[in-house]
Coordinates of C-alpha atoms in Angstrom, one line a residue:
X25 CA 18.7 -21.6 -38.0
X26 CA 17.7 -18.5 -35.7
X27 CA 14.3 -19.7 -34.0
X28 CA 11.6 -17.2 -35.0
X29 CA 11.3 -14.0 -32.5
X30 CA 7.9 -14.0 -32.3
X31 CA 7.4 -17.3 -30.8
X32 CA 6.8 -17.3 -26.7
X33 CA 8.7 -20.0 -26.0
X34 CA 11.6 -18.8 -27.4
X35 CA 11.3 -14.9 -26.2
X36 CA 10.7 -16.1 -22.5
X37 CA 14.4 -16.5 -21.4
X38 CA 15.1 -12.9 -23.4
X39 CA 12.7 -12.0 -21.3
X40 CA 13.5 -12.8 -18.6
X41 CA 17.3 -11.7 -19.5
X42 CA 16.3 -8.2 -20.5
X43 CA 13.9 -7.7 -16.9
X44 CA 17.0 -9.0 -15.0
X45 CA 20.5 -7.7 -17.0
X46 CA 18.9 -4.6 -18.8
X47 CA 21.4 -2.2 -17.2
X48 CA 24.2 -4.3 -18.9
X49 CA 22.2 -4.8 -22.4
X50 CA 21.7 -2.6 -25.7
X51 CA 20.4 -3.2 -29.2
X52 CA 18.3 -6.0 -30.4
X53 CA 16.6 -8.2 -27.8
X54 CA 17.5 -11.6 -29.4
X55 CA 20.1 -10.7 -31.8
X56 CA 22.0 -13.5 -33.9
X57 CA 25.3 -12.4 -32.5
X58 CA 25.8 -11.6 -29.0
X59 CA 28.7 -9.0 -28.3
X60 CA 30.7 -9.2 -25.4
X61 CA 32.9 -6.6 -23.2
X62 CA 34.0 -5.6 -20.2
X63 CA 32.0 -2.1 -20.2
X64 CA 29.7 -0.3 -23.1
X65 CA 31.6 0.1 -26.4
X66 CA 32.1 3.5 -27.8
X67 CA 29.3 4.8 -30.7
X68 CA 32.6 3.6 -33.1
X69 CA 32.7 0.2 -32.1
X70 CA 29.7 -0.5 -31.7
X71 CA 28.7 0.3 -35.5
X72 CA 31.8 -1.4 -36.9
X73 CA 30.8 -4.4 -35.2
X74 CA 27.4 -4.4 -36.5
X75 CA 27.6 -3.1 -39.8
X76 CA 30.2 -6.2 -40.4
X77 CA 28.0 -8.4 -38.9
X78 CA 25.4 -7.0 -41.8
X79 CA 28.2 -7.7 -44.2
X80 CA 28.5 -11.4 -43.1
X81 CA 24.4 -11.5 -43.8
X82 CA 23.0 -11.2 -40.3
X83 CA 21.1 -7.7 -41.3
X84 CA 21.7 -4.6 -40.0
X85 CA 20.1 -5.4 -36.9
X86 CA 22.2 -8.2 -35.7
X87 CA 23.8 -7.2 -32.5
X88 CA 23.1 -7.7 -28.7
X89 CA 25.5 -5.8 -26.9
X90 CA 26.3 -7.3 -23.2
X91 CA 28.6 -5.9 -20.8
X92 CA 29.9 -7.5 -17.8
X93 CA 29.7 -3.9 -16.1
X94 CA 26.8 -1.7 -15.7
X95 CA 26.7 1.3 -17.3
X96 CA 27.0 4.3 -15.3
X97 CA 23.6 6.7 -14.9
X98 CA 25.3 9.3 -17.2
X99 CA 27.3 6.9 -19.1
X100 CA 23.6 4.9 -20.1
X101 CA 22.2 8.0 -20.5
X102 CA 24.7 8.9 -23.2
X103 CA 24.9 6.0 -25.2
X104 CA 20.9 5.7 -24.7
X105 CA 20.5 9.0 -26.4
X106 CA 22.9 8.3 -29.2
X107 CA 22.1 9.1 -32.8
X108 CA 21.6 5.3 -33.1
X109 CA 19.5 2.8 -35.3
X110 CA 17.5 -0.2 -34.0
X111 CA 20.4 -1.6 -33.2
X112 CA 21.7 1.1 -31.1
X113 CA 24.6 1.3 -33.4
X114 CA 25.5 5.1 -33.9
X115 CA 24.7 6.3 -37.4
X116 CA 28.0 7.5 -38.3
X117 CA 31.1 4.9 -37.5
X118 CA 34.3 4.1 -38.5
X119 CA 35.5 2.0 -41.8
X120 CA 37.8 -0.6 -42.3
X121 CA 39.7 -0.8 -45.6
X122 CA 39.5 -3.5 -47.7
X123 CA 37.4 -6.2 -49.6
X124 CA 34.7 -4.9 -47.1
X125 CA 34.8 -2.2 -44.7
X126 CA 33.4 -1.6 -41.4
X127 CA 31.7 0.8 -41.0
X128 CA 30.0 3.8 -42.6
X129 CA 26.8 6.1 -42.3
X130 CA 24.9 3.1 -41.3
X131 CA 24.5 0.9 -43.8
X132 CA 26.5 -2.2 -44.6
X133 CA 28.9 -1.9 -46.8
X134 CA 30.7 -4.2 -49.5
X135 CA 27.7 -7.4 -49.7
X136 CA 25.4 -6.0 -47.5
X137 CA 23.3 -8.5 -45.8
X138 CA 19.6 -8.8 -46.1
X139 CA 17.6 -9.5 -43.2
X140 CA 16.6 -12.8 -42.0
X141 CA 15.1 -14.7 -39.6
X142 CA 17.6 -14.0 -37.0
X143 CA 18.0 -10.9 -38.2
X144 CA 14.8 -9.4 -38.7
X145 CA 13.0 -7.9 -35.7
X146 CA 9.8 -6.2 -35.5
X147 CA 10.1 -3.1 -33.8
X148 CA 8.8 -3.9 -30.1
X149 CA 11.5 -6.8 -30.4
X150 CA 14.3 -4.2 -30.3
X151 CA 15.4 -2.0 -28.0
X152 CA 14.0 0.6 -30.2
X153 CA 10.5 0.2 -29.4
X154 CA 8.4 1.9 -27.0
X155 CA 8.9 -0.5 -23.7
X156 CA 12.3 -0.9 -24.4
X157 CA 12.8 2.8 -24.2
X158 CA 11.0 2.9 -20.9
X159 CA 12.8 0.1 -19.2
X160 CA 16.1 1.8 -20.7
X161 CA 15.0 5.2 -19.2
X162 CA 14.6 3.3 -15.9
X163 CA 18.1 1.6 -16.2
X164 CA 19.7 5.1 -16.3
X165 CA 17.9 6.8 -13.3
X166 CA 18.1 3.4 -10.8
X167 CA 21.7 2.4 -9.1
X168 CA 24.4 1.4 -10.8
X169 CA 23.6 -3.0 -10.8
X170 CA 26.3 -5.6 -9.9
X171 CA 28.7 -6.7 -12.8
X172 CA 27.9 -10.1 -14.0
X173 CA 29.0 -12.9 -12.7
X174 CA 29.6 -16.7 -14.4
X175 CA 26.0 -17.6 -14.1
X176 CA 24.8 -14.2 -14.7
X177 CA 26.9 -14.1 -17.7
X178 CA 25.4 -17.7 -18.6
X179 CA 21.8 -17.2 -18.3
X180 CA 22.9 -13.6 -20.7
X181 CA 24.1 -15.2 -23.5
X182 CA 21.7 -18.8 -23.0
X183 CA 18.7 -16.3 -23.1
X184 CA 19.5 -14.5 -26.2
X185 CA 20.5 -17.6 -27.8
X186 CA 23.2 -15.9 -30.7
X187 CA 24.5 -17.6 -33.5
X188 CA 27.8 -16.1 -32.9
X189 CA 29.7 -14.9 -30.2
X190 CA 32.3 -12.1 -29.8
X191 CA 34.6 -11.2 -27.3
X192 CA 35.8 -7.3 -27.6
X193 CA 38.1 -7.5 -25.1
X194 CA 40.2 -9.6 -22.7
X195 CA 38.5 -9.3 -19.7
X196 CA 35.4 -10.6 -21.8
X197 CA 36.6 -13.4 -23.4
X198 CA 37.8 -14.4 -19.7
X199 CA 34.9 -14.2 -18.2
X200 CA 33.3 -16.3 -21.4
X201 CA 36.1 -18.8 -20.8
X202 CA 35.2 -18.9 -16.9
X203 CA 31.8 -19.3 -17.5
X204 CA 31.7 -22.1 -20.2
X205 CA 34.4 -23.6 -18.5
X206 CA 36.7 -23.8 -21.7
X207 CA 39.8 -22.2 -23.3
X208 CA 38.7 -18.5 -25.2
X209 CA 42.0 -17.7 -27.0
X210 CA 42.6 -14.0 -27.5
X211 CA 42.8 -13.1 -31.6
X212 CA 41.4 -16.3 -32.2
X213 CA 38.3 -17.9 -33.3
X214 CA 37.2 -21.0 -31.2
X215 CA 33.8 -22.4 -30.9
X216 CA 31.6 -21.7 -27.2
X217 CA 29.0 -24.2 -26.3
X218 CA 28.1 -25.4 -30.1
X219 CA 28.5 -21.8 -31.2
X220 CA 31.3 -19.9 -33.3
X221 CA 33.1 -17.5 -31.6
X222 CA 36.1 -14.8 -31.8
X223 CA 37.9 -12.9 -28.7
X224 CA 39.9 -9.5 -29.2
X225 CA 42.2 -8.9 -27.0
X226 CA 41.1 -5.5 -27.0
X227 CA 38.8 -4.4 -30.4
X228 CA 38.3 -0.7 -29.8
X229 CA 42.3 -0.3 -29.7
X230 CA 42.0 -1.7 -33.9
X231 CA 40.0 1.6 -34.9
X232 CA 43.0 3.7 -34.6
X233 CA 44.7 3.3 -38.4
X234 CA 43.7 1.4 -41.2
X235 CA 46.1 -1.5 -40.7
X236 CA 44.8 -2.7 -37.3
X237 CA 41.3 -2.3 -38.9
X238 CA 42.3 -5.3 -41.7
X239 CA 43.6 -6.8 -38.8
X240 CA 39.9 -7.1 -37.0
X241 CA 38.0 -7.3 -39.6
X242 CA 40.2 -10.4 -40.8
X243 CA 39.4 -11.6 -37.7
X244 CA 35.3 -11.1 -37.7
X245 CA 35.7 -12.6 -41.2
X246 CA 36.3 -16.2 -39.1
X247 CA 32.8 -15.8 -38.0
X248 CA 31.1 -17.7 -41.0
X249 CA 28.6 -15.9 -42.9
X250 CA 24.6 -16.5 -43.0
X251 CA 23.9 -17.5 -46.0

């Protein structure tokens, strides 16, 4: 189970995480699934993820989004000022079809998830809240920071402590595979470091027609749901 949020010795490596990698962090400071990629997902990606992670039960603000680049000035500035949730999710996303989609105005959709322990935040624990903001503004005006590296990447995803894991893209799930020191298959589910896991070769390219949605969201559906 997702240790409680609001307990100091579990918030003091996010802490320390968010003062150190901020430029290459959005959404919720200790979310239950940590997303991966190479640079910031589009506002389309980013909500599919995390309204299917809200389908799977993890609430709608389930998502730490970690990139092993920084974000640009502009490019942070954009995705900062996003019509967004919590979560940083944008509002309006993309669907898959089927059973349940991904995707839509901002809710979860088929069984939507309810919020839990590792779900639920209170809102100076996201990256809503007034701080965050502040640090965020600070992110976009200071230089571009140093892409991640292994132990970077380690003490990223250690100090968030997800439930699940996902890779959006190759260079991700290689740099995931480098740091744990273990095999990440592409399109695959695998478990990282007692945790479940799934790599995309390359997730944003499955938004483009319906079929290569099924195709991810079958895919996500390997992460099991919180029940």
């Amino acid at each position: 189970m997702k240790k409680p949020a609001n307990s100091n010795m579990y918030t003091a490596a996010a802490d320390r995480v968010w003062r150190e990698f901020g430029a290459h962090l959005l959404g919720n400071r200790m979310g239950p699934w940590c997303v991966v990629s190479e640079r910031p997902l589009g506002e389309a990606a980013r909500q599919a993820i995390a309204n299917s992670a809200a389908a799977l039960g993890f609430g709608e603000d389930a998502c730490t989004f970690a990139t092993l680049e920084a974000a640009e000035p502009a490019e942070a500035a954009s995705v900062a000022g996003a019509d967004c949730g919590q979560n940083g999710a944008a509002k309006n996303g993309t669907t898959v079809d089927g059973a349940t989609e991904i995707g839509t105005s901002g809710t979860p959709c088929g069984r939507g998830g309810t919020a839990t322990e590792g779900g639920a935040r209170e809102q100076d624990d996201v990256t809503g809240g007034d701080a965050a903001r502040t640090a965020r503004r600070q992110n976009v005006t200071a230089a571009p920071a140093a892409p991640l590296g292994k132990d970077d990447l380690f003490l990223v995803v250690e100090g968030i402590d997800p439930l699940r894991v996902v890779a959006a893209d190759a260079a991700s799930a290689g740099a995931l595979a480098a740091t744990y020191r273990q095999d990440v298959p592409l399109d695959a589910h695998c478990r990282l470091f007692g945790r479940d896991a799934i790599a995309f070769r390359q997730f944003e390219s499955l938004l483009d027609d319906n079929a290569h949605k099924q195709k991810a969201w079958a895919l996500l559906k390997k992460l099991p749901r919180l029940d």
